[in-house]
Amino acid sequence: MVAVAVLVLAGVSAVWLRLDRAPPVWDHANHLERAVVCAHDLTAGNVRYVLEGRSSFYPQLVLCLAGLAYLAWPSDAAFGQIVMLGFLALGMAMTYVLGRRVAGGAGGVVAAVLFGAAPFVVHTMLRFQLDLPLAAMVATALVVLQNTEHFNRRGWSFVCGVVLGLGLLTKTPFAVYLAPALVLVVAGARNRRALAHAGLAMILAVLVALPFYGLRLLTMVGQVGARSFRQAAESGHPEPFTATALAFYPLNFAGQFGLLAAVLTVVGVVVAVRRRHALVLVALAPLVLFFLIQNKNLRYTLPLLPVAGVLAGLGFAALPAMTRRPVAVLVAVFALVQVVASAFDVVPAARGALLGAGIAMNAAPDPTDWRQREILDRIVRDADAARGRGEVRAGAPMVSVVPNHAFFSVANFRYYAVRDGLPLRFMRAWDEPFDLGYMIVKSGDVGPPWTAERIKRIDARLATDRSLVAIYPVIGEFPLPDGSVAQLRARRIPTHLEVAPERLAKDLEDAVRRRLPDVARDVEGLQVRLIWDRDILAGRVRSMEIRATAATLSDFARPDSSRLRVRDVRVVLDDVLVNLVSVSVDHRLDVLEATALTLSDATVTAQDLQAFLAGLKAFRRGRIILEDGAFAVNLGQPGLDVSGRIRLSASSERPFVLIAERLSLGGVPLPGPLVDWAMRSYDPSIRMAQRLPLRVRIGPVSVTPEAVRLGRGAGG
């Protein structure tokens, strides 16, 4: 019966996929993109990336399984659906096993069917997310934990270690869902052999998960904290202990799991308490944590639904014998209605309000085309033509997708570009159009309110800034399904200004001086020097050099930005492209492109460095002391603090290199081979080299207790 239910869900998924044409949204698109990238890594034999992963937060297991499916069946979304169905089948099978052990065969069937037909499970099944695989791995781990019999069985203890490691590689919060049950099972170990088996299982779990988590051990806690609180506050979630926050999960439980399933679960909890089914009850304990954190999302409690299904099966088995058959029929009817109503929205009444939620969620297929591929094709053709005319340099052009609409964001544009192998780079909404070849804008709804403000500022600038619009004309308009219109703008540099090159050079030098207060104030001894030729009439300057005997640097557009006082500073920009219209008409400097930025000279005193660090929010628990040749660093962070001695070195491949000595975690020194490995999580130059639109270099570095010096001041 469970197998039949899985086949029905697979059929629903296949029909839905046949009808849906909407692009994947946000995280859905990001995960599909990483799956395709993993497929490329597998093909190229990049074992390191396959094991370590490319994401800073999401492990590789599910993504690379989808990558394997993609290699077997290249498609837009079907390869992800195959993996979702596989994990759904695993989750239902394990839920059945758990339910059968506490509620008998019929109770196990009810548990599995209610889990598989839960409205939110159906909704998630149709989108490539990691939460349904996580639920399946949680259920699998609970079954294996039971099979160890408190770690008295060596073989199952070995399997348990592997499963725990694979669970961690499914999604990071796996440890939260399993920890209470694991503690309960270990606490029941009554002899040294069982404890040894438990230790073996933990070692195996660590070994399986180490390639991914070893690199991220020092930063993972901070990332989890940021997602749980800071990002939740930015998105407008209420404080954790407000009535709205505390009521979120109870009010949405019927809509998430299904009305009948919710009723049977409540009955099952009472029965489990009376019969002392400790493992099942303890497995629900992580729910408390999700009440305490500010970020609220039904995805976070989805991995608890297999346990809720077991409780529902237990509630069903506890009913009087004469009522079980009609209730079983109701379970089948409710399951079918939930699946059909959620997948196709053909039973609108099923979404009627009940305590704020109905018994189905609308996940209906969307047959509309949001024209991503058409826009991307237009960009590629235009870029090829521009290169043929010699207007742009070789290389992949940068595309800014300004809106953050669910169906029209940088996530789905980037996914289709990776999927189709297009030579393009992408960024979100820009602050300044630096290194920007194309921009995509949209009228109407541009996305959630917490991202809309920045997008509206760009729209306002495009409506009022004549100089910007002059070099980013519209080259295509595309009506979209929501009634809005997308515009594609491409960079076009005028080359026939009626102005003498000398006059243009003088205007440009003056524009540099006027623009400096955006990033430098209290400037002393300012010198601006341009090296140019007749290419200046095309907006190109060979070199732009700025010197000052002293200056205060910051992003002054942001009042809360920390400020750094530097002395004897020299900055050089090479091969610069500027907006000629803004220079000649508005007398304003807009740098559009540069190949390299060199900070060749600078001196920062110890006192000025401490003042700068004190203004950094992310460094409030950190401390740096200058020593001869290095920085003594202590970074306070959630979990264990990191301390050590760091040397700063120039590099030809990235802006700089951080070299760690005597690195310790929570006061425990890290072995030598692990130091460089761990530093990859902290060294920002690695990410800077990947993301910066130009090469950034620094001069030779000298550190003394009095100051940090670059360039000639360092004796280089």
C-alpha atoms as one frame of an Amber mdcrd trajectory, in Angstrom:
protein
   0.000   0.000   0.000   2.868   2.362   0.740   4.480   1.492  -2.595   1.205
   2.251  -4.389   1.070   5.626  -2.634   4.619   6.379  -3.804   3.691   5.481
  -7.391   0.644   7.758  -7.234   2.814  10.627  -6.029   5.343   9.896  -8.776
   2.553  10.052 -11.351   1.308  13.344  -9.943   4.848  14.719 -10.082   5.275
  13.639 -13.710   1.985  15.247 -14.795   2.793  18.425 -12.863   6.226  18.666
 -14.426   4.707  18.233 -17.863   2.420  21.215 -17.292   4.726  23.602 -15.442
   6.793  26.124 -17.393   7.581  28.695 -14.687  11.251  29.240 -13.812  12.575
  27.916 -10.497  12.482  30.513  -7.732  15.268  31.741  -5.437  16.777  28.814
  -3.438  15.144  26.336  -5.824  17.107  27.883  -8.693  20.305  28.130  -6.630
  20.182  24.425  -5.737  19.507  23.393  -9.345  22.436  25.539 -10.465  24.756
  23.887  -7.916  23.551  20.468  -9.061  24.499  21.268 -12.662  27.870  22.650
 -11.475  28.461  19.413  -9.545  27.656  17.481 -12.715  30.368  19.479 -14.469
  32.776  18.797 -11.582  32.025  15.070 -11.795  32.633  15.091 -15.533  35.891
  17.036 -15.155  37.092  14.867 -12.274  37.204  17.765  -9.790  37.110  15.448
  -6.781  38.009  18.221  -4.348  34.955  20.307  -5.229  32.701  17.241  -5.192
  33.824  16.362  -1.656  34.238  19.841  -0.207  31.360  21.553  -1.983  31.217
  25.012  -3.502  28.565  26.496  -1.221  29.591  28.017   2.103  26.509  26.564
   3.836  24.799  23.817   1.840  26.451  20.341   1.706  26.882  18.434  -1.532
  25.106  15.078  -1.119  21.687  15.907  -2.573  23.134  18.373  -5.073  25.611
  15.864  -6.483  22.991  13.090  -6.579  20.971  15.477  -8.713  24.134  16.138
 -10.723  24.398  12.419 -11.473  20.737  12.415 -12.528  21.461  15.420 -14.749
  24.308  13.579 -16.464  21.939  10.696 -17.168  19.031  12.923 -18.202  19.915
  16.556 -18.989  16.782  18.627 -18.515  15.570  21.845 -16.931  13.990  20.382
 -13.797  13.232  16.676 -14.231  16.614  15.593 -12.862  15.823  17.401  -9.611
  12.332  15.869  -9.450  13.824  12.389  -9.766  15.969  12.975  -6.700  13.028
  14.454  -4.762  10.909  11.403  -5.542  13.705   9.070  -4.479  14.009  10.764
  -1.095  10.212  10.894  -0.740  10.059   7.127  -1.263  12.842   6.640   1.287
  11.093   8.906   3.790   7.758   7.131   3.392   9.405   3.702   3.707  11.237
   4.675   6.903   8.108   6.326   8.328   6.249   3.073   7.680   8.944   1.078
   9.495   8.870   3.415  12.493   5.069   3.412  12.554   4.842  -0.368  12.289
   7.114  -0.775  15.301   4.966   1.355  17.588   1.508   1.056  16.009   1.420
  -2.165  13.979   1.213  -2.661  10.216  -1.956  -0.633   9.670  -0.627   2.193
  11.811   2.606   2.156   9.789   0.694   2.459   6.518  -1.339   5.375   7.873
   1.859   7.055   9.093   3.591   6.737   5.709   0.568   7.788   3.640  -0.170
  10.827   5.797   3.466  11.908   5.602   3.644  11.501   1.816   0.298  13.223
   1.258   0.934  16.115   3.652   0.164  19.354   1.759   3.571  20.853   2.504
   5.355  17.629   1.541   3.535  17.662  -1.816   4.428  21.321  -2.255   8.097
  20.597  -1.493   8.182  17.431  -3.611   7.528  19.583  -6.676  10.465  21.913
  -5.969  14.121  21.012  -5.679  14.789  21.853  -2.027  16.876  20.099   0.615
  14.219  19.859   3.324  12.394  16.789   1.984  15.681  14.833   1.625  16.524
  15.992   5.149  13.202  14.611   6.432  13.946  11.279   4.748  17.413  11.118
   6.307  16.015  11.976   9.761  13.503   9.121   9.481  16.227   6.769   8.228
  18.541   7.697  11.089  15.779   7.077  13.654  15.174   3.599  12.227  18.885
   2.802  12.272  19.235   4.143  15.834  16.494   1.739  16.920  18.235  -1.105
  15.121  21.438  -0.550  17.108  19.557  -1.544  20.293  21.397   1.078  22.334
  24.569   0.352  20.340  24.765  -3.269  21.446  24.806  -4.397  17.788  28.148
  -3.647  16.157  27.006  -3.956  12.537  24.096  -1.578  12.942  26.319   0.784
  14.932  28.643   0.923  11.898  25.652   1.633   9.612  24.466   4.279  12.064
  27.755   6.169  11.811  27.589   6.211   8.034  23.934   7.313   8.033  24.651
  10.088  10.535  27.493  11.338   8.326  25.294  11.240   5.215  22.560  13.061
   7.123  25.001  15.852   7.940  25.916  16.000   4.254  22.234  16.359   3.376
  21.716  19.613   5.257  23.490  21.231   8.189  20.527  21.242  10.677  20.421
  17.417  10.576  22.322  17.348  13.878  19.568  19.379  15.554  16.843  16.895
  14.578  18.830  13.816  15.633  20.605  15.034  18.765  17.794  14.331  21.321
  17.139  10.806  20.005  20.861  10.076  19.789  21.402  11.190  23.393  18.515
   8.968  24.518  19.888   5.898  22.731  23.447   6.466  23.971  22.158   6.974
  27.515  20.633   3.505  27.324  24.012   1.871  26.635  24.754  -0.335  29.651
  28.263  -1.639  29.021  31.634  -0.584  27.686  31.229  -2.505  24.456  28.067
  -0.551  23.615  29.800   2.726  24.433  32.707   1.691  22.208  30.249   0.993
  19.395  28.694   4.424  19.943  32.141   6.006  19.782  32.861   4.125  16.559
  29.623   5.440  15.076  30.545   9.027  16.004  34.016   8.647  14.471  32.539
   7.300  11.247  30.033  10.159  11.109  32.833  12.694  11.514  34.965  11.032
   8.835  32.095  10.981   6.344  31.178  14.629   6.971  34.697  16.017   7.501
  35.546  16.989   3.887  32.677  19.484   3.903  32.501  20.584   7.542  36.216
  20.646   8.266  36.609  23.771   6.135  33.565  25.441   7.659  33.903  24.373
  11.299  35.003  27.812  12.462  32.321  29.814  10.659  29.265  27.531  10.552
  27.887  28.537  13.957  27.972  32.189  12.988  26.150  31.483   9.719  23.427
  29.529  11.494  23.008  32.359  13.998  22.766  34.944  11.226  20.049  32.976
   9.440  18.151  32.360  12.670  18.041  35.947  13.887  19.711  38.749  11.889
  18.345  37.776   8.480  14.944  37.026  10.034  14.811  40.535  11.506  15.779
  42.037   8.124  12.928  40.073   6.518  10.389  41.428   9.007   9.859  38.346
  11.183   8.428  39.196  14.640  10.467  38.775  17.819  10.583  35.117  19.002
   8.439  35.484  22.133   5.635  37.562  20.667   2.179  36.015  20.325   2.429
  36.065  16.529   5.733  34.184  16.528   4.692  31.611  19.135   1.422  30.899
  17.308   3.035  30.439  13.876   3.632  26.682  13.950   0.460  25.662  15.849
  -1.779  27.738  13.563  -0.150  26.364  10.411   0.133  22.716  11.468  -3.199
  21.655   9.906  -2.268  23.297   6.617   1.229  21.845   6.684   0.357  18.249
   7.612  -3.327  17.981   6.741  -6.476  18.391   8.836  -7.148  14.713   9.601
  -3.445  14.046  10.097  -3.251  16.878  12.640  -6.185  15.473  14.618  -4.714
  11.958  14.647  -1.319  13.369  15.680  -2.822  15.028  18.750  -4.457  11.714
  19.685  -1.160   9.935  19.056   0.762  12.264  21.389  -1.593  11.378  24.243
  -1.241   7.669  23.504   2.583   7.925  23.220   2.786   9.642  26.604   0.625
   6.971  28.223   2.572   4.107  26.644   5.947   5.778  27.191   7.174   5.680
  23.602  10.217   7.704  24.595  12.094   7.722  21.281   9.131   9.054  19.298
   8.401  11.778  21.842  12.048  12.782  22.209  12.347  12.998  18.413   9.841
  15.886  18.567  12.004  17.850  21.030  13.738  19.941  18.315  10.394  21.705
  17.807  11.193  23.723  20.935  14.230  25.231  19.214  12.157  26.480  16.301
   9.866  28.294  18.702  12.920  30.030  20.190  14.594  31.305  16.991  13.218
  34.335  15.195  13.230  32.876  11.692   9.943  31.049  11.134   9.352  28.850
   8.108   7.379  25.634   7.600  10.458  24.178   5.892  12.184  24.045   9.280
   9.586  21.694  10.771   9.162  19.542   7.655  11.847  17.060   8.905   9.651
  16.463  11.969   6.674  15.324   9.863   7.799  11.654   9.677   7.650  11.577
  13.495   4.294  13.367  13.367   3.171  10.694  10.898   4.215   7.956  13.342
   2.198   9.664  16.076  -0.774   9.918  13.706  -0.435   6.184  12.976  -0.297
   5.530  16.719  -3.447   7.620  17.165  -5.151   5.619  14.419  -4.140   2.286
  15.972  -5.527   3.409  19.352  -9.032   3.975  17.931 -11.749   1.430  18.714
 -11.626  -1.485  16.269 -15.045  -0.728  14.786 -14.001   2.795  13.807 -10.664
   2.014  12.206 -12.037   0.956   8.810 -14.113   4.098   8.225 -11.218   6.241
   9.498  -8.877   4.402   7.111 -11.236   5.304   4.265 -11.169   8.925   5.471
  -7.363   8.815   5.503  -7.345   7.655   1.872  -9.893  10.298   0.826  -8.125
  13.111   2.661  -4.766  12.008   1.266  -6.069  12.008  -2.301  -7.782  15.393
  -1.897  -4.668  16.916  -0.334  -2.395  15.646  -3.097  -4.644  16.684  -5.992
  -5.654  20.000  -4.422  -2.083  20.940  -3.539  -0.521  19.856  -6.834  -3.162
  21.188  -9.229  -5.397  23.537  -7.204  -8.495  21.824  -8.604 -10.300  21.652
  -5.253 -10.301  25.297  -4.115 -12.519  24.474  -1.137  -9.677  22.385   0.276
  -7.823  25.622   0.915 -10.605  27.015   3.087  -9.483  28.638   6.310  -9.235
  26.575   9.458  -7.302  28.245  12.249  -5.548  30.231   9.545  -4.812  27.213
   7.314  -6.731  24.807   5.112  -6.016  21.181   4.229  -4.079  21.888   1.026
  -1.465  24.259  -0.325  -1.578  25.732  -3.791   1.421  24.404  -5.707  -0.350
  24.404  -9.078   1.810  24.243 -12.219   2.338  27.545 -13.974   2.325  27.311
 -17.796   3.607  30.865 -18.321   6.974  31.743 -19.832   8.957  34.481 -18.079
  11.263  34.764 -21.095  14.621  34.289 -19.346  16.076  32.303 -22.213  14.916
  34.828 -24.786  16.571  37.664 -22.855  19.774  35.678 -22.320  19.957  34.822
 -26.000  19.610  38.513 -26.859  22.479  39.362 -24.485  24.792  36.709 -25.928
  24.116  37.824 -29.508  24.627  41.490 -28.618  27.875  40.735 -26.750  29.222
  38.761 -29.715  28.413  41.650 -32.045  30.039  44.207 -29.687  33.224  42.118
 -29.492  33.249  41.884 -33.263  33.116  45.695 -33.461  35.947  45.972 -30.922
  33.737  47.865 -28.444  34.303  45.556 -25.475  37.102  43.414 -24.149  37.141
  39.668 -24.470  35.600  37.702 -21.632  32.204  37.033 -20.131  30.146  40.232
 -19.747  28.569  41.077 -16.397  24.756  41.127 -16.259  22.868  42.804 -13.412
  19.396  41.390 -12.797  17.923  44.271 -10.822  14.507  42.876  -9.772  14.179
  40.183  -7.114  10.775  38.869  -8.169  10.243  35.161  -7.432  10.020  34.302
 -11.140  12.370  37.032 -12.344  15.532  37.263 -10.271  19.257  36.762 -10.624
  18.835  33.197  -9.285  16.810  31.846 -12.212  18.701  33.852 -14.832  21.997
  32.478 -13.509  20.605  28.929 -13.410  19.506  29.010 -17.049  22.855  30.475
 -18.077  24.761  27.699 -16.287  22.313  25.083 -17.556  22.792  26.251 -21.168
  26.545  26.922 -20.866  26.338  30.642 -21.652  29.499  32.769 -21.169  27.926
  35.290 -18.775  28.522  36.551 -15.236  25.748  37.777 -12.951  25.161  40.129
 -10.076  22.147  41.449  -8.186  21.042  45.076  -8.112  24.054  47.368  -8.434
  25.176  50.302  -6.305  27.311  51.701  -9.119  27.362  50.333 -12.699  31.005
  49.226 -12.472  32.055  46.394 -14.801  28.449  46.170 -15.916  27.758  45.256
 -19.531  24.003  44.708 -19.289  21.217  45.413 -16.857  17.769  43.852 -16.717
  15.018  45.890 -15.070  11.311  45.272 -14.561   8.245  47.397 -13.974   5.572
  46.546 -11.416   6.319  44.042  -8.659  10.080  43.825  -8.131  10.188  41.465
  -5.136   9.937  41.355  -1.339   9.871  44.662   0.558  13.238  44.065   2.237
  14.967  44.093  -1.160  12.633  46.459  -3.015  14.082  49.704  -1.608  17.438
  49.272  -3.317  15.745  48.301  -6.577  13.518  51.374  -6.462  16.601  53.592
  -6.031  18.013  52.143  -9.253  14.706  52.656 -11.065  14.646  56.268  -9.852
  18.183  56.841 -11.064  17.361  55.418 -14.492  14.417  57.815 -14.627  16.435
  60.928 -13.763  20.139  60.378 -14.559  20.593  61.473 -18.185  24.275  60.545
 -18.218  23.567  56.998 -17.092  20.681  56.468 -19.504  22.790  57.809 -22.361
  25.307  54.976 -22.070  22.774  52.284 -21.101  20.091  52.536 -23.790  17.240
  50.030 -23.978  17.944  47.346 -26.586  14.912  45.169 -25.890  11.537  45.146
 -24.143   9.759  41.956 -23.062   6.163  41.802 -21.777   5.917  39.462 -18.772
   3.053  37.253 -17.523   2.207  39.504 -14.558   1.455  42.431 -16.882   4.788
  44.147 -16.309   7.506  44.845 -18.865  11.167  43.881 -18.647  13.786  46.094
 -20.240  17.248  45.020 -21.331  19.832  47.816 -21.277  23.289  47.471 -22.797
  26.354  49.632 -22.280  27.188  51.823 -25.259  30.138  54.249 -25.028  29.940
  57.315 -27.335  33.165  57.908 -29.252  32.604  61.201 -31.080  32.309  63.903
 -28.448  32.983  67.413 -29.809  35.672  68.227 -27.251  39.466  68.505 -27.264
  41.260  65.604 -25.524  43.199  68.046 -23.319  39.967  69.661 -22.126  38.443
  66.256 -21.470  41.495  65.220 -19.427  41.238  68.412 -17.350  37.496  67.845
 -16.785  38.200  64.258 -15.780  40.866  65.290 -13.264  38.450  67.813 -11.741
  35.730  65.143 -11.636  38.054  62.826  -9.714  38.615  65.521  -7.093  34.874
  66.177  -6.788  34.074  62.468  -6.422  36.695  61.738  -3.735  34.535  62.952
  -0.780  32.320  59.905  -1.330  35.176  57.710  -0.080  37.877  60.035   1.307
  37.637  63.100   3.547  40.000  65.254   5.581  42.400  64.791   2.691  45.810
  66.416   2.956  48.317  66.859   0.137  46.027  65.539  -2.603  47.569  64.855
  -6.027  45.706  63.451  -9.054  47.685  62.336 -12.114  46.276  60.896 -15.343
  48.196  59.131 -18.075  46.190  59.272 -21.299  46.314  59.302 -25.073  43.723
  59.873 -27.785  41.739  56.880 -26.516  40.450  59.306 -23.898  37.895  60.318
 -26.526  36.500  56.784 -26.138  36.480  57.138 -22.357  39.682  55.164 -21.796
  42.521  56.345 -19.577  45.739  54.343 -19.343  46.341  55.136 -15.680  44.732
  57.136 -12.867  46.963  57.831  -9.851  45.774  59.387  -6.580  48.180  60.401
  -3.803  47.629  61.977  -0.407  49.787  62.594   2.629  46.770  61.752   4.815
  43.080  60.888   4.349  40.133  59.331   6.166  38.625  56.483   4.123  35.083
  55.122   4.389  31.866  54.586   2.484  30.454  57.947   3.522  27.120  57.221
   1.853  26.517  54.884   4.796  26.611  56.799   8.092  27.394  53.679  10.121
  30.471  52.727   8.060  33.695  52.550  10.027  36.427  55.061   9.131  40.123
  54.428   8.621  42.797  57.105   8.788  45.708  56.409   6.420  48.910  58.303
   5.702  51.237  58.522   2.700  48.738  56.706   0.525  49.087  56.024  -3.214
  46.400  54.295  -5.284  46.673  53.505  -8.996  43.874  52.392 -11.328  45.022
  50.879 -14.638  43.204  50.868 -17.984  40.197  52.842 -16.772  36.921  53.293
 -18.662  34.805  56.296 -17.589  31.398  57.602 -18.545  32.283  60.459 -20.912
  28.763  61.875 -20.792  28.766  62.287 -17.012  32.262  63.846 -17.120  31.559
  66.349 -19.909  27.897  67.150 -19.142  27.471  66.664 -15.398  31.145  67.094
 -14.408  30.849  63.875 -12.411  33.179  60.882 -12.357  31.559  57.515 -13.067
  34.159  54.766 -13.432  32.717  51.985 -15.554  35.644  49.609 -15.749  39.297
  49.097 -14.799  41.658  46.166 -15.132  43.573  46.619 -11.868  43.729  48.629
  -8.663  47.043  48.843  -6.844  47.390  50.126  -3.299  51.107  50.589  -3.618
  51.762  52.775  -0.561  49.946  53.376   2.722  50.630  53.647   6.439  48.107
  52.894   9.182  49.124  53.511  12.778  48.192  51.078  15.520  45.895  53.680
  17.089  44.078  54.364  13.808  43.707  50.636  13.146  42.117  50.069  16.574
  39.703  52.957  15.991  38.694  51.456  12.645  38.154  47.968  14.088  36.061
  49.385  16.939  33.619  50.714  14.345  33.076  47.351  12.660  29.959  45.544
  13.871  31.358  42.170  12.855  34.494  42.811  14.916  32.981  43.889  18.215
  34.195  40.707  19.874  37.533  40.736  18.083  40.919  42.117  19.027  44.103
  42.733  17.037  47.487  43.670  18.458  50.358  44.672  16.179  53.599  42.801
  16.734  56.887  42.652  14.871  56.033  41.044  11.550  52.488  39.895  12.348
  49.064  40.554  13.863  48.080  38.853  17.131  44.397  38.106  16.515  41.554
  36.973  18.761  38.157  36.558  17.116  35.209  36.116  19.442  32.372  34.252
  17.749  29.387  32.073  18.635  30.780  28.797  19.882  34.559  28.635  20.200
  36.799  31.694  19.814  39.661  31.676  17.325  43.080  33.106  18.121  46.480
  33.070  16.511  49.242  35.043  14.850  48.547  36.226  11.299  51.007  37.516
   8.717  49.855  39.551   5.732  51.614  39.049   2.416  51.209  40.443  -1.083
  50.153  38.046  -3.847  50.057  38.052  -7.633  46.931  35.877  -7.771  44.728
  37.614  -5.174  44.715  40.904  -3.266  46.750  39.485  -0.380  47.351  36.278
   1.538  46.787  35.637   5.243  49.346  33.236   6.682  48.389  31.797  10.078
  50.773  30.759  12.827  49.859  29.083  16.121  46.127  29.052  15.345  43.915
  27.760  18.157  40.209  27.031  18.515  38.770  27.599  21.972  42.305  27.664
  23.355  43.194  24.291  21.800  46.050  24.570  19.254  45.218  23.227  15.802
  47.713  20.745  14.312  49.922  22.225  11.621  48.251  20.486   8.630  44.845
  21.817   9.725  45.884  25.456  10.081  45.941  26.353   6.379  42.823  24.251
   5.820  40.922  26.102   8.543  42.174  29.515   7.394  40.391  29.055   4.079
  37.177  29.823   5.954  38.536  33.139   7.222  40.829  34.468   4.519  38.613
  36.966   2.620  41.117  37.310  -0.208  39.994  33.976  -1.687  36.420  35.176
  -2.108  37.619  38.634  -3.159  39.689  37.141  -5.972  36.618  35.271  -7.209
  34.165  38.157  -6.962  36.042  41.396  -7.544  35.563  42.778 -11.058  39.234
  43.810 -11.306  42.617  42.700 -10.018  43.495  44.226  -6.654  47.112  44.340
  -5.521  48.963  45.724  -2.531  52.593  46.666  -2.056  55.028  44.825   0.225
  53.781  44.696   3.814  55.613  45.535   7.016  54.045  45.190  10.479  55.525
  46.706  13.619  53.952  47.436  17.026  53.562  51.054  15.863  52.027  50.708
  12.392  51.220  48.692   9.280  53.103  49.940   6.228  52.692  49.108   2.552
  55.115  49.775  -0.282  58.163  51.963   0.168  57.317  52.573   3.805  57.747
  48.823   4.275  61.197  48.917   2.784  60.048  47.317  -0.489
